[in-house]
CSV table of C-alpha atoms in Angstrom, one decimal:
chain,number,residue,atom,x,y,z
A,16,UNK,CA,24.1,-35.0,-18.4
A,17,UNK,CA,26.9,-33.3,-20.3
A,18,UNK,CA,30.3,-34.3,-18.9
A,19,UNK,CA,34.0,-34.3,-19.7
A,20,UNK,CA,36.3,-37.1,-18.7
A,21,UNK,CA,40.1,-36.9,-18.4
A,22,UNK,CA,41.6,-40.4,-18.2
A,23,UNK,CA,44.7,-39.7,-16.3
A,24,UNK,CA,44.7,-37.9,-13.0
A,25,UNK,CA,48.5,-37.9,-12.6
A,26,UNK,CA,51.2,-38.3,-15.3
A,27,UNK,CA,54.9,-38.4,-14.6
A,28,UNK,CA,57.4,-38.1,-17.5
A,29,UNK,CA,61.0,-37.5,-18.0
A,30,UNK,CA,62.1,-34.5,-20.1
A,31,UNK,CA,62.0,-35.2,-23.9
A,32,UNK,CA,59.3,-37.9,-23.5
A,33,UNK,CA,56.2,-37.6,-25.6
A,34,UNK,CA,52.9,-36.6,-24.0
A,35,UNK,CA,49.4,-37.6,-24.7
A,36,UNK,CA,46.5,-36.6,-22.3
A,37,UNK,CA,43.1,-38.1,-23.0
A,38,UNK,CA,39.8,-36.2,-23.0
A,39,UNK,CA,36.4,-37.5,-23.9
A,40,UNK,CA,33.1,-35.7,-23.7
A,41,UNK,CA,29.5,-36.8,-23.7
A,42,UNK,CA,27.4,-36.3,-26.8
A,43,UNK,CA,25.6,-33.0,-27.0
A,44,UNK,CA,25.5,-31.8,-30.6
A,45,UNK,CA,27.6,-28.9,-31.5
A,46,UNK,CA,30.7,-28.6,-29.3
A,47,UNK,CA,33.6,-26.2,-28.9
A,48,UNK,CA,36.7,-27.8,-27.3
A,49,UNK,CA,39.4,-26.2,-25.2
A,50,UNK,CA,42.6,-27.2,-23.3
A,51,UNK,CA,43.7,-25.0,-20.4
A,52,UNK,CA,46.9,-25.2,-18.4
A,53,UNK,CA,47.4,-24.1,-14.8
A,54,UNK,CA,50.9,-23.7,-13.7
A,55,UNK,CA,51.6,-24.0,-9.9
A,56,UNK,CA,49.9,-21.2,-8.1
A,57,UNK,CA,48.6,-19.5,-11.2
A,58,UNK,CA,45.3,-19.1,-13.0
A,59,UNK,CA,44.1,-21.0,-16.0
A,60,UNK,CA,45.6,-20.1,-19.4
A,61,UNK,CA,44.2,-21.1,-22.8
A,62,UNK,CA,46.5,-23.6,-24.6
A,63,UNK,CA,44.4,-24.2,-27.7
A,64,UNK,CA,40.8,-24.4,-28.9
A,65,UNK,CA,38.8,-26.1,-31.6
A,66,UNK,CA,35.6,-24.8,-33.2
A,67,UNK,CA,35.5,-26.1,-36.7
A,68,UNK,CA,37.7,-27.0,-39.7
A,69,UNK,CA,41.0,-28.9,-39.4
A,70,UNK,CA,40.6,-31.3,-36.5
A,71,UNK,CA,44.3,-31.1,-35.7
A,72,UNK,CA,44.7,-27.9,-33.7
A,73,UNK,CA,48.0,-26.3,-32.8
A,74,UNK,CA,48.4,-24.2,-29.7
A,75,UNK,CA,51.0,-22.4,-27.8
A,76,UNK,CA,54.2,-23.9,-26.3
A,77,UNK,CA,54.3,-26.7,-28.9
A,78,UNK,CA,51.1,-28.4,-27.9
A,79,UNK,CA,48.5,-29.7,-30.3
A,80,UNK,CA,45.2,-31.6,-30.0
A,81,UNK,CA,43.2,-33.7,-32.3
A,82,UNK,CA,39.4,-33.7,-32.4
A,83,UNK,CA,38.0,-37.1,-33.3
A,84,UNK,CA,34.3,-36.7,-33.7
A,85,UNK,CA,33.5,-40.4,-33.9
A,86,UNK,CA,35.2,-41.0,-30.6
A,87,UNK,CA,34.0,-37.8,-28.8
A,88,UNK,CA,37.7,-37.2,-28.0
A,89,UNK,CA,40.0,-34.2,-28.0
A,90,UNK,CA,43.4,-35.5,-26.8
A,91,UNK,CA,46.3,-33.2,-26.1
A,92,UNK,CA,49.8,-34.0,-27.4
A,93,UNK,CA,53.3,-32.7,-27.2
A,94,UNK,CA,56.2,-34.5,-28.9
A,95,UNK,CA,58.8,-33.6,-26.4
A,96,UNK,CA,58.0,-32.3,-22.9
A,97,UNK,CA,60.1,-29.9,-20.8
A,98,UNK,CA,60.4,-29.5,-17.1
A,99,UNK,CA,58.6,-26.2,-17.5
A,100,UNK,CA,55.5,-28.1,-18.7
A,101,UNK,CA,54.9,-29.3,-15.2
A,102,UNK,CA,51.4,-28.1,-14.5
A,103,UNK,CA,47.7,-29.2,-14.3
A,104,UNK,CA,45.9,-29.5,-17.6
A,105,UNK,CA,42.1,-29.2,-18.0
A,106,UNK,CA,40.0,-30.2,-20.9
A,107,UNK,CA,36.8,-28.1,-21.3
A,108,UNK,CA,33.8,-28.3,-23.6
A,109,UNK,CA,31.3,-25.7,-24.6
A,110,UNK,CA,28.0,-27.2,-25.6
A,111,UNK,CA,26.0,-25.0,-27.9
A,112,UNK,CA,26.0,-23.3,-31.2
A,113,UNK,CA,25.8,-19.7,-30.0
A,114,UNK,CA,24.9,-17.4,-27.3
A,115,UNK,CA,26.0,-18.2,-23.8
A,116,UNK,CA,29.0,-20.4,-23.7
A,117,UNK,CA,29.0,-22.4,-20.5
A,118,UNK,CA,32.3,-24.3,-20.2
A,119,UNK,CA,32.2,-27.8,-18.6
A,120,UNK,CA,35.6,-28.9,-17.3
A,121,UNK,CA,37.2,-32.2,-16.8
A,122,UNK,CA,38.7,-33.1,-13.4
A,123,UNK,CA,42.2,-32.2,-14.6
A,124,UNK,CA,45.5,-34.1,-15.2
A,125,UNK,CA,48.5,-33.2,-13.1
A,126,UNK,CA,51.7,-33.5,-15.2
A,127,UNK,CA,55.1,-33.7,-13.5
A,128,UNK,CA,58.1,-33.6,-15.7
A,129,UNK,CA,61.5,-34.7,-14.2
A,130,UNK,CA,64.8,-33.4,-15.6
B,21,UNK,CA,46.6,-4.8,-19.9
B,22,UNK,CA,43.5,-7.0,-20.5
B,23,UNK,CA,42.8,-8.9,-17.4
B,24,UNK,CA,40.3,-10.2,-14.8
B,25,UNK,CA,41.1,-9.0,-11.3
B,26,UNK,CA,40.0,-10.8,-8.2
B,27,UNK,CA,40.4,-9.8,-4.6
B,28,UNK,CA,41.5,-10.9,-2.2
B,29,UNK,CA,43.9,-13.6,-3.3
B,30,UNK,CA,43.8,-15.4,0.1
B,31,UNK,CA,41.1,-15.2,2.7
B,32,UNK,CA,40.6,-17.1,6.0
B,33,UNK,CA,37.3,-16.6,7.7
B,34,UNK,CA,35.0,-18.1,10.3
B,35,UNK,CA,31.8,-20.0,9.8
B,36,UNK,CA,28.9,-17.7,9.3
B,37,UNK,CA,30.7,-14.4,8.7
B,38,UNK,CA,29.5,-12.9,5.5
B,39,UNK,CA,32.1,-12.2,2.9
B,40,UNK,CA,32.4,-10.9,-0.7
B,41,UNK,CA,35.0,-11.7,-3.3
B,42,UNK,CA,35.3,-9.1,-5.9
B,43,UNK,CA,35.9,-9.6,-9.6
B,44,UNK,CA,36.5,-7.0,-12.3
B,45,UNK,CA,37.3,-7.2,-16.0
B,46,UNK,CA,38.5,-4.4,-18.3
B,47,UNK,CA,37.8,-6.1,-21.6
B,48,UNK,CA,34.1,-5.1,-22.0
B,49,UNK,CA,33.1,-8.8,-21.9
B,50,UNK,CA,29.4,-9.5,-21.6
B,51,UNK,CA,29.7,-12.9,-20.0
B,52,UNK,CA,31.2,-13.5,-16.6
B,53,UNK,CA,31.3,-16.7,-14.4
B,54,UNK,CA,32.4,-17.9,-11.1
B,55,UNK,CA,34.0,-21.3,-10.7
B,56,UNK,CA,35.3,-23.2,-7.7
B,57,UNK,CA,38.1,-25.7,-8.1
B,58,UNK,CA,38.4,-28.7,-5.8
B,59,UNK,CA,41.0,-31.5,-6.1
B,60,UNK,CA,39.8,-34.3,-8.3
B,61,UNK,CA,36.7,-32.4,-9.3
B,62,UNK,CA,38.1,-29.9,-11.7
B,63,UNK,CA,36.3,-26.6,-12.0
B,64,UNK,CA,32.6,-26.4,-11.3
B,65,UNK,CA,30.5,-23.4,-12.3
B,66,UNK,CA,28.7,-21.6,-9.4
B,67,UNK,CA,26.9,-18.7,-11.2
B,68,UNK,CA,27.1,-17.0,-14.5
B,69,UNK,CA,26.0,-13.7,-16.0
B,70,UNK,CA,25.2,-12.9,-19.6
B,71,UNK,CA,24.9,-9.2,-19.1
B,72,UNK,CA,24.1,-6.5,-16.6
B,73,UNK,CA,21.3,-7.6,-14.3
B,74,UNK,CA,21.1,-11.0,-16.0
B,75,UNK,CA,22.5,-13.9,-13.8
B,76,UNK,CA,21.7,-17.5,-13.5
B,77,UNK,CA,22.7,-20.5,-11.4
B,78,UNK,CA,25.5,-22.8,-12.5
B,79,UNK,CA,26.1,-26.4,-11.3
B,80,UNK,CA,26.8,-25.6,-7.6
B,81,UNK,CA,25.0,-22.4,-6.6
B,82,UNK,CA,24.0,-23.4,-3.0
B,83,UNK,CA,25.3,-21.0,-0.5
B,84,UNK,CA,26.4,-18.3,-2.9
B,85,UNK,CA,24.9,-15.1,-4.3
B,86,UNK,CA,26.1,-12.9,-7.1
B,87,UNK,CA,25.1,-9.5,-8.6
B,88,UNK,CA,25.9,-7.8,-11.9
B,89,UNK,CA,25.0,-4.1,-11.5
B,90,UNK,CA,27.8,-3.0,-13.8
B,91,UNK,CA,29.2,-4.7,-16.9
B,92,UNK,CA,32.8,-4.9,-15.5
B,93,UNK,CA,32.0,-6.2,-12.0
B,94,UNK,CA,30.7,-9.5,-10.8
B,95,UNK,CA,31.1,-10.0,-7.1
B,96,UNK,CA,30.6,-13.4,-5.4
B,97,UNK,CA,28.9,-13.2,-2.0
B,98,UNK,CA,28.9,-15.9,0.7
B,99,UNK,CA,26.1,-14.8,3.2
B,100,UNK,CA,27.0,-17.5,5.8
B,101,UNK,CA,30.1,-19.4,4.8
B,102,UNK,CA,30.6,-22.9,5.9
B,103,UNK,CA,33.7,-25.2,5.9
B,104,UNK,CA,32.5,-27.0,2.8
B,105,UNK,CA,33.0,-23.8,0.9
B,106,UNK,CA,36.7,-23.9,1.5
B,107,UNK,CA,38.0,-23.9,-2.0
B,108,UNK,CA,39.9,-22.1,-4.8
B,109,UNK,CA,37.6,-19.7,-6.6
B,110,UNK,CA,38.1,-18.3,-10.1
B,111,UNK,CA,36.2,-15.6,-11.9
B,112,UNK,CA,36.2,-15.6,-15.7
B,113,UNK,CA,34.9,-13.5,-18.4
B,114,UNK,CA,34.2,-13.8,-22.2
B,115,UNK,CA,32.7,-12.1,-25.1
B,116,UNK,CA,30.5,-15.0,-25.4
B,117,UNK,CA,29.4,-16.9,-28.5
B,118,UNK,CA,31.2,-19.8,-30.1
B,119,UNK,CA,34.5,-18.2,-30.9
B,120,UNK,CA,35.8,-17.2,-27.5
B,121,UNK,CA,37.2,-19.0,-24.5
B,122,UNK,CA,37.2,-17.5,-21.1
B,123,UNK,CA,39.9,-15.3,-19.5
B,124,UNK,CA,40.4,-16.3,-15.9
B,125,UNK,CA,41.4,-14.3,-12.9
B,126,UNK,CA,44.3,-15.3,-10.6
B,127,UNK,CA,42.1,-17.0,-8.1
B,128,UNK,CA,41.0,-16.6,-4.5
B,129,UNK,CA,41.9,-19.2,-2.0
B,130,UNK,CA,39.2,-19.3,0.7
B,131,UNK,CA,39.4,-21.1,3.9
B,132,UNK,CA,36.4,-21.3,6.2
B,133,UNK,CA,37.2,-22.5,9.7
C-alpha cells in the first residue's frame, strides 16, 4: 500500500538552530511531493511542492526540501529556525501522473522552537 | 479572496444525532476532498469528488456520506455519529492534475459524546 513516513513525531529546537525533518514514501511510480505546515489552531498551508526538474525545491518562509529519488525521500530543511516556525509539519505525496490527485499524508512532525 | 469555507468551526453533538458539515469553495475547483486529522495519524481521506455528481470513497469512509450537487459545495454528512468520529475535519479543493496542491479549509472540530 502507498504510504508516507515521517521519522520524527516531535522535534524541539532553540532559535537559530538548523532544522531537518525526514519524509520517506513507498514506491509507486510517478510522485508529486508536498510539505504542508499547520500553525496552532489553523488550517494547513502549502510550504513547497516538487513535481519535476531541480530536486532542490525552495518554498516560503526560508524552507527548502530535497527530493532524492533513490532514497524515496523528500526531507524538509531550514538553516535557522525562528520561534514563529513552531507548528506541525506534514509531508504529503500524490501518486499518479495525471487526473485525480489523491494526497496521502504522513503522521506529522510537531516542531517546538524555544527562544 | 480565494478560499475554502467550512461551517461550523466547532460542534459538540450526541451519539446518533444526524449532522452536516458544510464546505464551499470559490475557486471553481473540480476536485474536493474531506480529511479527518487525528493525533499521530496525520490526515486520512474520507471521501473525494472529481466533479459534480462524481464521488468516491477514500481511506476511512465508514460512517460518512457526501454529496456534490453543485461544483462549489461538498457537504459531509454523519447520519448517526459515534464517539469514534470525534476528530478535526478538513475540507480541501484543487484544480486537480499534477500541478496543483490542495487548498484547505479552516477545519471543523467535532466532538461526539
